[in-house]
Coordinates of C-alpha atoms and ligand atoms in Angstrom, one line a residue:
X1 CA -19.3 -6.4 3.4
X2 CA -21.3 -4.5 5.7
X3 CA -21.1 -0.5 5.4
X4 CA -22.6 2.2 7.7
X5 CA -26.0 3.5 6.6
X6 CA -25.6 6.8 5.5
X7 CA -27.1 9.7 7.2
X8 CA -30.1 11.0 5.7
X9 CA -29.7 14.4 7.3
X10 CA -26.3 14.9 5.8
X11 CA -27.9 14.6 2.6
X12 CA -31.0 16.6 3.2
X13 CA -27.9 19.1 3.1
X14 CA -26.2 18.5 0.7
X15 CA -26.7 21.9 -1.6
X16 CA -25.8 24.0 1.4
X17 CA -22.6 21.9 2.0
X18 CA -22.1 22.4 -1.3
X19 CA -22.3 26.0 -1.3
X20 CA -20.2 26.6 2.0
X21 CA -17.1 24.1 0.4
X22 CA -17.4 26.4 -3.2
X23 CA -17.2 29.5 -0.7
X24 CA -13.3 28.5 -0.1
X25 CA -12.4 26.4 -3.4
X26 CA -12.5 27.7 -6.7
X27 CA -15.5 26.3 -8.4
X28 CA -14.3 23.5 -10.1
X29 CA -13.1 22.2 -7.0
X30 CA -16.3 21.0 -5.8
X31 CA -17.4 17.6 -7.4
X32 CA -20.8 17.1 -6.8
X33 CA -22.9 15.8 -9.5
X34 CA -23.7 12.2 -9.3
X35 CA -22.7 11.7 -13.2
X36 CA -18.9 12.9 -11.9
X37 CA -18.6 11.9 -8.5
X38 CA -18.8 8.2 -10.1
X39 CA -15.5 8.8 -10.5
X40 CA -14.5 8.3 -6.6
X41 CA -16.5 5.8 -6.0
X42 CA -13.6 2.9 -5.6
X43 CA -10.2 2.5 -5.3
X44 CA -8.1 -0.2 -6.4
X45 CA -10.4 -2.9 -4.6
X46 CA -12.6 -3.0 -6.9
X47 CA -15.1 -5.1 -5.5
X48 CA -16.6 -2.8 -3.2
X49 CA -17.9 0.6 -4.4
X50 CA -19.8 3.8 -3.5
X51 CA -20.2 7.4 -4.9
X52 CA -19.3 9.5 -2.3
X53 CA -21.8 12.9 -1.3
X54 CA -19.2 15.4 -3.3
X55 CA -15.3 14.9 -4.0
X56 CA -13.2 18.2 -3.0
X57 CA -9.4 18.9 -4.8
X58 CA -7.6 21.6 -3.0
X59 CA -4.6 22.7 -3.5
X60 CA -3.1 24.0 -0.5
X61 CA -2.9 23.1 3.2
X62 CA -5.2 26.5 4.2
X63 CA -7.8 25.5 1.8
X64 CA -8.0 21.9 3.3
X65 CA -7.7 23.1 6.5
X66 CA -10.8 25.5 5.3
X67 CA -12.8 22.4 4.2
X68 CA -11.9 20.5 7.1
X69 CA -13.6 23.1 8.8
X70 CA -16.6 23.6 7.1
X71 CA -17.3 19.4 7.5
X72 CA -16.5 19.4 11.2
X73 CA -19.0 22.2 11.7
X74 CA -21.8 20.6 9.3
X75 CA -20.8 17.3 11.0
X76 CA -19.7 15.5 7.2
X77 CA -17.9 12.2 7.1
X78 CA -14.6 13.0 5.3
X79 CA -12.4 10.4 3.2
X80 CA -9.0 11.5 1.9
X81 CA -8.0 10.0 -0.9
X82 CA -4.3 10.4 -2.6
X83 CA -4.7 8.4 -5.8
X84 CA -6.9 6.1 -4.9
X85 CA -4.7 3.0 -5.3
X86 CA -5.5 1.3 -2.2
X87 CA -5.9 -2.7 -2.5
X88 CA -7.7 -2.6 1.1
X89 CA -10.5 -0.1 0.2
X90 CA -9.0 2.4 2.5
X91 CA -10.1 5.3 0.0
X92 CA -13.7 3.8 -0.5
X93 CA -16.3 6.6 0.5
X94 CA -19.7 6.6 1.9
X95 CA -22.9 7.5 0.7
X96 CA -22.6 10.8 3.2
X97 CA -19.4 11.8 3.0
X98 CA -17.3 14.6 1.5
X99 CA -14.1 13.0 -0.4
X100 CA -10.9 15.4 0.1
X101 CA -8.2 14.4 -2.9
X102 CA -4.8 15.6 -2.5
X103 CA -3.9 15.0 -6.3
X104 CA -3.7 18.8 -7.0
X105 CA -1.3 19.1 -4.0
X106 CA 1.7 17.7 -5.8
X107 CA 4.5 20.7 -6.4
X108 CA 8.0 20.2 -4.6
X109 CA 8.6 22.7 -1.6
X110 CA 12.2 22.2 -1.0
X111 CA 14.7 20.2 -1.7
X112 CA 18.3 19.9 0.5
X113 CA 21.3 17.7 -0.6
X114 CA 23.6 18.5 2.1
X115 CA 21.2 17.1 4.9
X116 CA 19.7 14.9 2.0
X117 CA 16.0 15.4 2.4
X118 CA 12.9 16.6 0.2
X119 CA 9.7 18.3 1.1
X120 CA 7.0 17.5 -1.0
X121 CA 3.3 18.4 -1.1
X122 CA 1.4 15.0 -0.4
X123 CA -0.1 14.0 -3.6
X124 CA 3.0 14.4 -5.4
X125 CA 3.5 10.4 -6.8
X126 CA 6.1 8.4 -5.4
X127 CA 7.7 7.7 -8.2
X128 CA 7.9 11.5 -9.4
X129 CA 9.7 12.3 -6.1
X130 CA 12.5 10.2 -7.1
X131 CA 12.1 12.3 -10.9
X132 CA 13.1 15.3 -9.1
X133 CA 16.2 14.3 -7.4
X134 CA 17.7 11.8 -9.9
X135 CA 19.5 14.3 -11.5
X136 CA 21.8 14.9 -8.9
X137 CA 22.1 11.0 -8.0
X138 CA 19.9 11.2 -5.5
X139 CA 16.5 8.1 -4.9
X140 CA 13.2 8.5 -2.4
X141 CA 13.8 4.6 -1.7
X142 CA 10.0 3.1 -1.0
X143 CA 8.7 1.7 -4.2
X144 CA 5.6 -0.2 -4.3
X145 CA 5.0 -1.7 -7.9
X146 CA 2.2 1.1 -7.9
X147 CA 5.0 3.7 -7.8
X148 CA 4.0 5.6 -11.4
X149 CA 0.4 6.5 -9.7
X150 CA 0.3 6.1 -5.9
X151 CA 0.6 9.4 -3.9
X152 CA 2.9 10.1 -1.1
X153 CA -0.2 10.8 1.3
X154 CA -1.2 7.3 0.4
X155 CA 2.2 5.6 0.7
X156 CA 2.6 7.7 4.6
X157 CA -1.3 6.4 5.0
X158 CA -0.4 3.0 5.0
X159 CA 2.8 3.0 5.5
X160 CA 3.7 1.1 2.2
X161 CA 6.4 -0.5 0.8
X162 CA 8.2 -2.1 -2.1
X163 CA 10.2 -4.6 -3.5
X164 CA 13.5 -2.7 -2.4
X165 CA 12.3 -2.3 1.0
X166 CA 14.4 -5.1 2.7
X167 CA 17.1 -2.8 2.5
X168 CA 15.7 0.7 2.8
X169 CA 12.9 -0.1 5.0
X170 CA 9.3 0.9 4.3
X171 CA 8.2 4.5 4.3
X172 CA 8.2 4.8 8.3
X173 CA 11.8 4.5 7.7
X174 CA 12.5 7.1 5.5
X175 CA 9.7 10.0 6.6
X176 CA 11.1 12.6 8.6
X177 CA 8.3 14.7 9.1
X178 CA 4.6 16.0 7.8
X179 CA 2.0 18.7 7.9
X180 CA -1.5 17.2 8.9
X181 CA -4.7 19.0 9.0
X182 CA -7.0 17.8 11.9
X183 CA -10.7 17.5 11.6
X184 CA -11.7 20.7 13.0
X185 CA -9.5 22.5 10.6
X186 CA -6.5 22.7 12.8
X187 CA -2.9 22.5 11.1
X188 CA -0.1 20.5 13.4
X189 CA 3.6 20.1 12.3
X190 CA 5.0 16.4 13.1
X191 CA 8.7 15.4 13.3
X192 CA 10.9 17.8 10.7
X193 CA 14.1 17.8 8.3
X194 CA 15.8 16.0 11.0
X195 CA 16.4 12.2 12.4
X196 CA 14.0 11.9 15.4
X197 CA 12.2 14.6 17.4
X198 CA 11.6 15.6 20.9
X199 CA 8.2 14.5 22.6
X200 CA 6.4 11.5 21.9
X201 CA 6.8 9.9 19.1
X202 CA 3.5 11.3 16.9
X203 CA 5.1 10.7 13.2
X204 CA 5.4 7.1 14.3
X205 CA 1.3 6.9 15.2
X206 CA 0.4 9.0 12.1
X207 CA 2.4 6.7 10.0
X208 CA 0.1 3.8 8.8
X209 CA -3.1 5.6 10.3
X210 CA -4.5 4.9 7.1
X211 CA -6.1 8.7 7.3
X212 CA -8.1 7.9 10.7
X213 CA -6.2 11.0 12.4
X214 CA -5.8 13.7 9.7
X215 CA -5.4 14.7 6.1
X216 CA -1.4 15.1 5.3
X217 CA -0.6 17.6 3.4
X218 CA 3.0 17.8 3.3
X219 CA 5.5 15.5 3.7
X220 CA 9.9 15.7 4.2
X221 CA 11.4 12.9 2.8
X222 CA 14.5 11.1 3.5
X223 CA 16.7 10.9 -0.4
X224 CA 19.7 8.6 -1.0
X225 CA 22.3 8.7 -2.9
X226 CA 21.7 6.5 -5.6
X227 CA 24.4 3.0 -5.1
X228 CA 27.5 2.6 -7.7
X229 CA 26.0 -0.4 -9.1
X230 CA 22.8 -2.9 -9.1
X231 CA 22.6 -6.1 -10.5
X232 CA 19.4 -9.1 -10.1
X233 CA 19.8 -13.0 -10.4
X234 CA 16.6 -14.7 -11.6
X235 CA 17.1 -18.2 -10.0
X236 CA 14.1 -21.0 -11.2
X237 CA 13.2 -23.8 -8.9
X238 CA 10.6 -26.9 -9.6
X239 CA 8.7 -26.3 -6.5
X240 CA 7.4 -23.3 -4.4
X241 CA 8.9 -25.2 -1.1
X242 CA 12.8 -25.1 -2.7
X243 CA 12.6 -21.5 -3.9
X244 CA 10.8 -20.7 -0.3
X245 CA 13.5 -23.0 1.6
X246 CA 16.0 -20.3 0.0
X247 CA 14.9 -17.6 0.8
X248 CA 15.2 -18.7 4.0
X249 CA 18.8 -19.3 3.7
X250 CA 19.6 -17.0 2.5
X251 CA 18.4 -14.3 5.2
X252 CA 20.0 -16.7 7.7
X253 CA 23.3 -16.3 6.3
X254 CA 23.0 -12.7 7.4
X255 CA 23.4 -12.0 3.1
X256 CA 21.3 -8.5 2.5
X257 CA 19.9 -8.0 -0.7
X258 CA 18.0 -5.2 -1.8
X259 CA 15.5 -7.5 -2.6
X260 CA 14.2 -10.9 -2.9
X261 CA 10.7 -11.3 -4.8
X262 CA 9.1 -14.2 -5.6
X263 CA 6.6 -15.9 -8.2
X264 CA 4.9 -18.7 -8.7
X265 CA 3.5 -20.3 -11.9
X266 CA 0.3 -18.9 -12.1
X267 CA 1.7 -15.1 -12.3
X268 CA 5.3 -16.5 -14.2
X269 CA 3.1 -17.6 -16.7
X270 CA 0.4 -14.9 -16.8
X271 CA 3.4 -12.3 -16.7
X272 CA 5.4 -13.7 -19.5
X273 CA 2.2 -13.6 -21.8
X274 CA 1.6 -10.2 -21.0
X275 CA 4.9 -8.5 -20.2
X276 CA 7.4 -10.6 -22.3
X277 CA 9.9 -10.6 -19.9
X278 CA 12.1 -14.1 -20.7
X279 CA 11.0 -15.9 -17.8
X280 CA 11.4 -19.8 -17.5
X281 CA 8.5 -21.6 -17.7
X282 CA 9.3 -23.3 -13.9
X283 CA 7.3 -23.7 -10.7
X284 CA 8.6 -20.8 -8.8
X285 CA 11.3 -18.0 -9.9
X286 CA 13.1 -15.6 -7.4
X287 CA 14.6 -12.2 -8.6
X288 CA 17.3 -11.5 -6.5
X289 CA 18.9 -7.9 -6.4
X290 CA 22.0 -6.5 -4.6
X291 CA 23.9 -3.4 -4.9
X292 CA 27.6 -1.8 -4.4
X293 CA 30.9 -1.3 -6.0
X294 CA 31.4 -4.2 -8.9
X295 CA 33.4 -5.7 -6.6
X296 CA 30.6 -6.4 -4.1
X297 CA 28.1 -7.5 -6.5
X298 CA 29.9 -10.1 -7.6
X299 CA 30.5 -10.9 -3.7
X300 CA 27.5 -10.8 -2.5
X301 CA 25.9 -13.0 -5.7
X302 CA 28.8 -15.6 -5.5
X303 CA 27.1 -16.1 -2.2
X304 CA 23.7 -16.0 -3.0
X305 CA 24.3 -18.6 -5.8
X306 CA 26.6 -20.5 -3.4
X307 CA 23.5 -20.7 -0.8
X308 CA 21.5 -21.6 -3.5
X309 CA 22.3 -24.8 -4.9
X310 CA 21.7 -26.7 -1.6
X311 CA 17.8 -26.2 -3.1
X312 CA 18.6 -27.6 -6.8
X313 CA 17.4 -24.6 -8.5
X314 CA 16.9 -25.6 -12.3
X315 CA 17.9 -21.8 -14.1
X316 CA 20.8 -19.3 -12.5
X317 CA 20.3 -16.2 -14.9
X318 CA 22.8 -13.8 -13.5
X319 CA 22.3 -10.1 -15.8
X320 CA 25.0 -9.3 -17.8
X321 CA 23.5 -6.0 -18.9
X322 CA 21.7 -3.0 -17.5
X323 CA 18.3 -4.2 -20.7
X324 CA 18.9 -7.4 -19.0
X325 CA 18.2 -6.1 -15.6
X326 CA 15.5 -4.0 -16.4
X327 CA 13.6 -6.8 -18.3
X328 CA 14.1 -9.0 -15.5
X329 CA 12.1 -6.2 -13.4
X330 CA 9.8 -5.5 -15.9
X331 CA 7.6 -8.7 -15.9
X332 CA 7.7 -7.9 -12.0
X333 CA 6.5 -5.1 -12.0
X334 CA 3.7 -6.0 -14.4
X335 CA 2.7 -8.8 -12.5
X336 CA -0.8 -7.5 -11.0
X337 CA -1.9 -6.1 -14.5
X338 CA -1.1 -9.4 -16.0
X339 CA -3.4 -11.5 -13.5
X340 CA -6.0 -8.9 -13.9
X341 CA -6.1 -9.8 -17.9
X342 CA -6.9 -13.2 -16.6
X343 CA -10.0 -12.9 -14.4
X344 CA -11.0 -10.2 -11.8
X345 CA -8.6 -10.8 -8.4
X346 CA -8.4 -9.6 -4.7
X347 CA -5.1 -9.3 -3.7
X348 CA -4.1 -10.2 -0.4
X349 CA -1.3 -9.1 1.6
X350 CA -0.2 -10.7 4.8
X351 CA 3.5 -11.4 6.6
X352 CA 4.5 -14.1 7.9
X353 CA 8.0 -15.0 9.4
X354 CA 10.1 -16.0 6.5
X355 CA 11.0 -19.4 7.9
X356 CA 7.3 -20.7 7.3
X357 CA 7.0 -19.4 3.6
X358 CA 7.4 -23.6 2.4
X359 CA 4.5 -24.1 5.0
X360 CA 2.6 -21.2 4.4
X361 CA 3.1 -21.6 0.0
X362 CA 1.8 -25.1 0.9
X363 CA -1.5 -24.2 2.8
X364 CA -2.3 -21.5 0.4
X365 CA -2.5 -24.2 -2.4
X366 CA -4.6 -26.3 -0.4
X367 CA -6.7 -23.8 0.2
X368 CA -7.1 -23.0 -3.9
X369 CA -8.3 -26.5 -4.3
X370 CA -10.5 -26.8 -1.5
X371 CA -11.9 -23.5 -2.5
X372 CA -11.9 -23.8 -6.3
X373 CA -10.8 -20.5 -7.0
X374 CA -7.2 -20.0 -8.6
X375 CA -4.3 -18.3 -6.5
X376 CA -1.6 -16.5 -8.2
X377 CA 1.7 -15.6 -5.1
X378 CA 4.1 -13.2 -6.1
X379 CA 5.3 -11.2 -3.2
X380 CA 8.4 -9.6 -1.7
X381 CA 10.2 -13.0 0.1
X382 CA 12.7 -11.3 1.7
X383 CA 10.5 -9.7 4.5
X384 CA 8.0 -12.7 4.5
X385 CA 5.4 -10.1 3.2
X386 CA 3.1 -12.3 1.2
X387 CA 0.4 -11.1 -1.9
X388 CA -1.3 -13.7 -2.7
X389 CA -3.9 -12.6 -6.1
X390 CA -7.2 -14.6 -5.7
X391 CA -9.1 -14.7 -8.7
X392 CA -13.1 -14.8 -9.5
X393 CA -15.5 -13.9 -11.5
X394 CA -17.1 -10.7 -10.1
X395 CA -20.3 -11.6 -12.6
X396 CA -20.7 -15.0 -11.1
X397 CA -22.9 -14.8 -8.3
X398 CA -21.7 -15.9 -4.9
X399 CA -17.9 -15.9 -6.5
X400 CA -17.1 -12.7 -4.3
X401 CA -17.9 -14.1 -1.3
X402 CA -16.1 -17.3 -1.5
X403 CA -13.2 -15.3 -2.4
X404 CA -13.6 -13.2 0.4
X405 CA -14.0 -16.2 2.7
X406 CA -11.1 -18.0 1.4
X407 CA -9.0 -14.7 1.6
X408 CA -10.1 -14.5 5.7
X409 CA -8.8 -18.2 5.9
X410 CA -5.3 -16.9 4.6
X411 CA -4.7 -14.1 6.0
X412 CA -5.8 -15.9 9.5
X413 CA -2.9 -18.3 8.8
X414 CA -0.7 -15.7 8.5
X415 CA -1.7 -14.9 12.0
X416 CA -1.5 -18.4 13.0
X417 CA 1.9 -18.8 12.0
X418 CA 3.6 -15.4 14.1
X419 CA 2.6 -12.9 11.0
X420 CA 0.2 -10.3 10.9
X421 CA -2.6 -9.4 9.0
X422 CA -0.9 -6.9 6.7
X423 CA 3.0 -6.1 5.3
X424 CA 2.1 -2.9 3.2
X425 CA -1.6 -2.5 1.7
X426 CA -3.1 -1.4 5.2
X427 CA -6.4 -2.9 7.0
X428 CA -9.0 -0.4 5.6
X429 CA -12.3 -2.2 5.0
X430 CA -10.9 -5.5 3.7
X431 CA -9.3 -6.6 6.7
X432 CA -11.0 -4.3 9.4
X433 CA -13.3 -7.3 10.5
X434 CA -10.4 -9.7 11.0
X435 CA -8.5 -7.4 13.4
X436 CA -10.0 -9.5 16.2
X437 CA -8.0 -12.6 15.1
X438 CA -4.8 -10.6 15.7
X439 CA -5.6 -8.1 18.7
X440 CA -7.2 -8.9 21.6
X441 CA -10.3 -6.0 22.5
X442 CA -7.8 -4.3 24.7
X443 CA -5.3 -3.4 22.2
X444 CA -8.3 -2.6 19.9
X445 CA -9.3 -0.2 22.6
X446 CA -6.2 1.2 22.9
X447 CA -5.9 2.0 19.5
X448 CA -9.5 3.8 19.6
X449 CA -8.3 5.6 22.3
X450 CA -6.2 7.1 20.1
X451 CA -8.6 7.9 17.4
X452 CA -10.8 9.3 19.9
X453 CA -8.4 11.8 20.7
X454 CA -7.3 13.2 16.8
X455 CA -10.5 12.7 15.8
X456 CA -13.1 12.8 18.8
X457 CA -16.5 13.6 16.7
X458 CA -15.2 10.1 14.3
X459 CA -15.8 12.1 11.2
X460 CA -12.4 11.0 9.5
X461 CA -13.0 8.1 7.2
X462 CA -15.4 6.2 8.8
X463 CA -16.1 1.9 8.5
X464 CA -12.0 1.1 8.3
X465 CA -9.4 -0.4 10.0
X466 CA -11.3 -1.2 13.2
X467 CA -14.4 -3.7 13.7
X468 CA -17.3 -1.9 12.4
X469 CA -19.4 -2.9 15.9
X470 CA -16.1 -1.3 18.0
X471 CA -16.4 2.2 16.1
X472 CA -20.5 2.2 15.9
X473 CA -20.2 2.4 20.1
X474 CA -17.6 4.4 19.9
X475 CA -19.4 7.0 17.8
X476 CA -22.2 6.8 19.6
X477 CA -21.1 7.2 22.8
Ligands
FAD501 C1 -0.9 -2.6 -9.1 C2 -0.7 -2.2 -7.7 C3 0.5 -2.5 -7.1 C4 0.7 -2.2 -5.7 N1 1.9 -2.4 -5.2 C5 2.1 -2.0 -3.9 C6 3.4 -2.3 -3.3 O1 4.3 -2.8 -3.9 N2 3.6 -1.9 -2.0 C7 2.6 -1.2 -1.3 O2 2.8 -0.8 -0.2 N3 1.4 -1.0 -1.9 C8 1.1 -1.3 -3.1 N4 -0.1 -1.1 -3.7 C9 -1.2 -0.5 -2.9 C10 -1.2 1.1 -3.0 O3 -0.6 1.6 -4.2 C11 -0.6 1.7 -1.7 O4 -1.3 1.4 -0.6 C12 -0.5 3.3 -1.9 O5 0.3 3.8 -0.8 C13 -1.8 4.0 -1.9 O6 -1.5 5.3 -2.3 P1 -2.7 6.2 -2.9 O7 -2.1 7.6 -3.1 O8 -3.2 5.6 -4.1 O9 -3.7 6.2 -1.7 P2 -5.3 6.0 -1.7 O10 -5.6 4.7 -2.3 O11 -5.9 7.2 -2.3 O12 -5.6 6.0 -0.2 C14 -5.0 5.0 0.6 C15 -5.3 5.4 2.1 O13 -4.6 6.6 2.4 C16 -5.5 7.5 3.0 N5 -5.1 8.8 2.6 C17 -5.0 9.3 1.3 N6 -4.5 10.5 1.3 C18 -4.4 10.9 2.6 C19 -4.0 12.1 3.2 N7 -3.6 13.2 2.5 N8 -3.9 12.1 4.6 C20 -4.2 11.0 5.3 N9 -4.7 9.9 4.8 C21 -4.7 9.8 3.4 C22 -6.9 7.1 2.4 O14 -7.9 7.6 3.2 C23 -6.7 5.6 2.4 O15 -7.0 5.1 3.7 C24 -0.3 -1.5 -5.0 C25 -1.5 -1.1 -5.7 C26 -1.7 -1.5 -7.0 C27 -3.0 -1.1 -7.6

């Protein structure tokens, strides 16, 4: 992967950037020896790294809005980071650049029950924003399996998502409004405590920018109450076609669980080792959730079940119990840590329509072989939104690059079959070369347009989400 060379006069500077940034942050604040700034210098994608120029932790929207200021005027490449879970490298820094993390920015700033929304400060985790509400019966709905670590700055970044999201939507659906920081230091107000706003529709662009417009510091959440009752069916099938065929079905039926994930035998068995969740030992498994009333559950899985005998599946394991339930999600949830125990992976995450998942389950193993590198699938079915977990051996030369290459050929299938390039995890460097296999140079331009606009001088994390030749024009120009 090709990255931007970094700019030797930016770090001819670096001690008077230094001293400017501790000028409006307490001292311990300003990350700047190489020995510590190691510590930003991946995210999640492991595969690609670089210690960024210094690493800055504020703890307020004035004092980013001051270090925003300060990088504008010395003309600094900034990365924000929230918790640096991203699995497309949109966190990953350059050589040159000043990384702003919004960890410290995590206290609650409001919370309202009667119009059912929270305001948070960005880096507050996802999962922790559902910890403050749950007492009254209140849930923030978006979980992506990261949930425990990822930031809410991150989740509005890229616009992430979960396994519950085929309900609730993904976090566009349930942001109401934010506080961003431009480059130049300027603080703007999007959206509010309210469904929709006057004037264009700016919460909507900012949402998935995957911090290309501005740093977020604040966000106002949309809570739920929490449903009377949930209750998941694990259903095993002896192909990946059958339990793919029902899925189908079952979203045709106009049936609308919370969620429908899916595994395959690779990460059923690589889960069960690691997380000890009860899993059969069969070619594919769905987990199947629905809520409501006890009256509806046992509705709504009567006609799950009903719809999914047509497709022979060899185990129906209904839960009888809430330890039952949470089992069942457990070795879900650990899913990603149990294929990294195997070998390093990348994981992939493209969406295709959910009508081709047989087709699509069926290239992907092709692929594997002609490859020779293992695939792992456990994704969320019920939106077609596809992870497939390649694994290599990131010590073996030339590994990386097949499994890069072999990645590219999937996630251009998922173009090829009416899907897109990415469901939740964002473009950020991964994917930013591949862009041109789903846009055309017009809508690429369009989207620059934009960029050019919140962020004219292109200081806001540079070498993501578009083509890197697009953006070196574009910065030159
Ligand atoms: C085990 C595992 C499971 C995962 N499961 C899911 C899943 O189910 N669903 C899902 O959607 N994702 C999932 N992810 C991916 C990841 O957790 C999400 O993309 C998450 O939203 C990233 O949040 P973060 O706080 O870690 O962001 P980071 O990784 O720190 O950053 C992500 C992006 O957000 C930008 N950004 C960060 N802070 C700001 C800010 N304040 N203002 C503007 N831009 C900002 C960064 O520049 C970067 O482009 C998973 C990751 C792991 C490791």
């Amino acid at each position: 992967m090709e990255m931007p060379v970094p700019n030797a006069a930016i770090l001819g500077r670096k001690y008077q950037i230094v001293q400017r940034l501790q000028a409006v942050l307490p001292a311990e604040a300003v990350i700047f020896e190489p020995v510590e700034t190691r510590a930003y210098e991946c995210d999640a994608l492991t595969a690609y790294r670089c210690p960024p120029m210094v690493a800055v932790l504020p703890t307020s929207t004035e004092q980013v809005a001051a270090v925003l200021k300060i990088c504008f005027e010395e003309g600094v490449p900034v990365v924000p980071r929230g918790s640096g879970t991203s699995l497309a490298g949109g966190a990953l820094p350059t050589a040159d650049c000043v990384i702003l993390g919004v960890s410290r920015l995590n206290r609650v700033l409001e919370t309202d029950y009667d119009n059912r929304f929270i305001r948070v400060q960005s880096g507050r985790t996802n999962l922790s924003v559902t910890g403050a509400v749950e007492e009254m019966d209140f849930f923030y709905a978006p979980d992506p399996s990261s949930q425990l670590a990822c930031a809410i700055a991150g989740n509005v970044a890229m616009n992430s998502g979960g396994a519950h999201c085929l309900k609730y939507g993904v976090t566009t659906n349930n942001l109401l409004g934010v506080t961003m920081v431009l480059m130049d230091g300027t603080v703007i107000e999007l959206g509010g405590a309210h469904l929709d706003a006057a004037g264009l529709d700016l919460l909507g662009v900012v949402c998935g920018s995957e911090g290309q417009l501005g740093v977020v510091t604040e966000a106002t959440l949309r809570i739920l109450h929490k449903p009377e009752g949930a209750r998941p069916v694990l259903m095993g099938f002896d192909t990946n076609e059958a339990a793919g065929a029902c899925v189908s079905d079952i979203i045709k039926a106009g049936v609308l669980p919370v969620a429908i994930e899916f595994m395959d035998r690779p990460c059923i068995r690589a889960t069960e080792a690691f997380a000890h969740a009860g899993y059969p030992d069969v070619e594919a498994l769905l987990i199947i959730e629905v809520e409501g009333s006890g009256a509806e559950i046992d509705s709504q899985l009567a006609k799950i079940i009903a719809i999914s005998a047509a497709h022979n599946p060899v185990e129906v394991r209904e839960s009888k119990s809430p330890d039952e339930s949470a089992r069942i999600w457990a070795g879900r949830k650990a899913a990603f840590g149990a294929m990294g125990q195997i070998n390093d992976y990348m994981c992939l995450d493209g969406t295709i329509p959910v009508t081709q998942l047989p087709f699509v389950l069926r290239r992907i193993g092709e692929l594997s072989r002609q490859y020779g590198l293992d695939v792992g699938n456990v994704f969320h079915a019920g939106d077609g939104n596809m992870h497939p977990l390649i694994l290599f051996d990131a010590n073996k030369p030339g590994d990386l690059e097949l499994c890069e290459a072999m990645g590219a050929d999937i996630l251009k299938l998922c173009v090829e079959v009416g899907g897109c390039l990415t469901g939740e995890h964002g473009v950020g460097v991964e994917k930013r070369d591949l862009m041109l296999t789903q846009y055309t140079a017009a809508d690429i331009d369009a989207q620059l347009a934009v960029k050019d606009v919140f962020d004219p001088a292109w200081l806001l994390n540079p070498a993501k989400v578009f083509p890197l030749k697009t953006t070196e024009t574009r910065r030159a120009a």
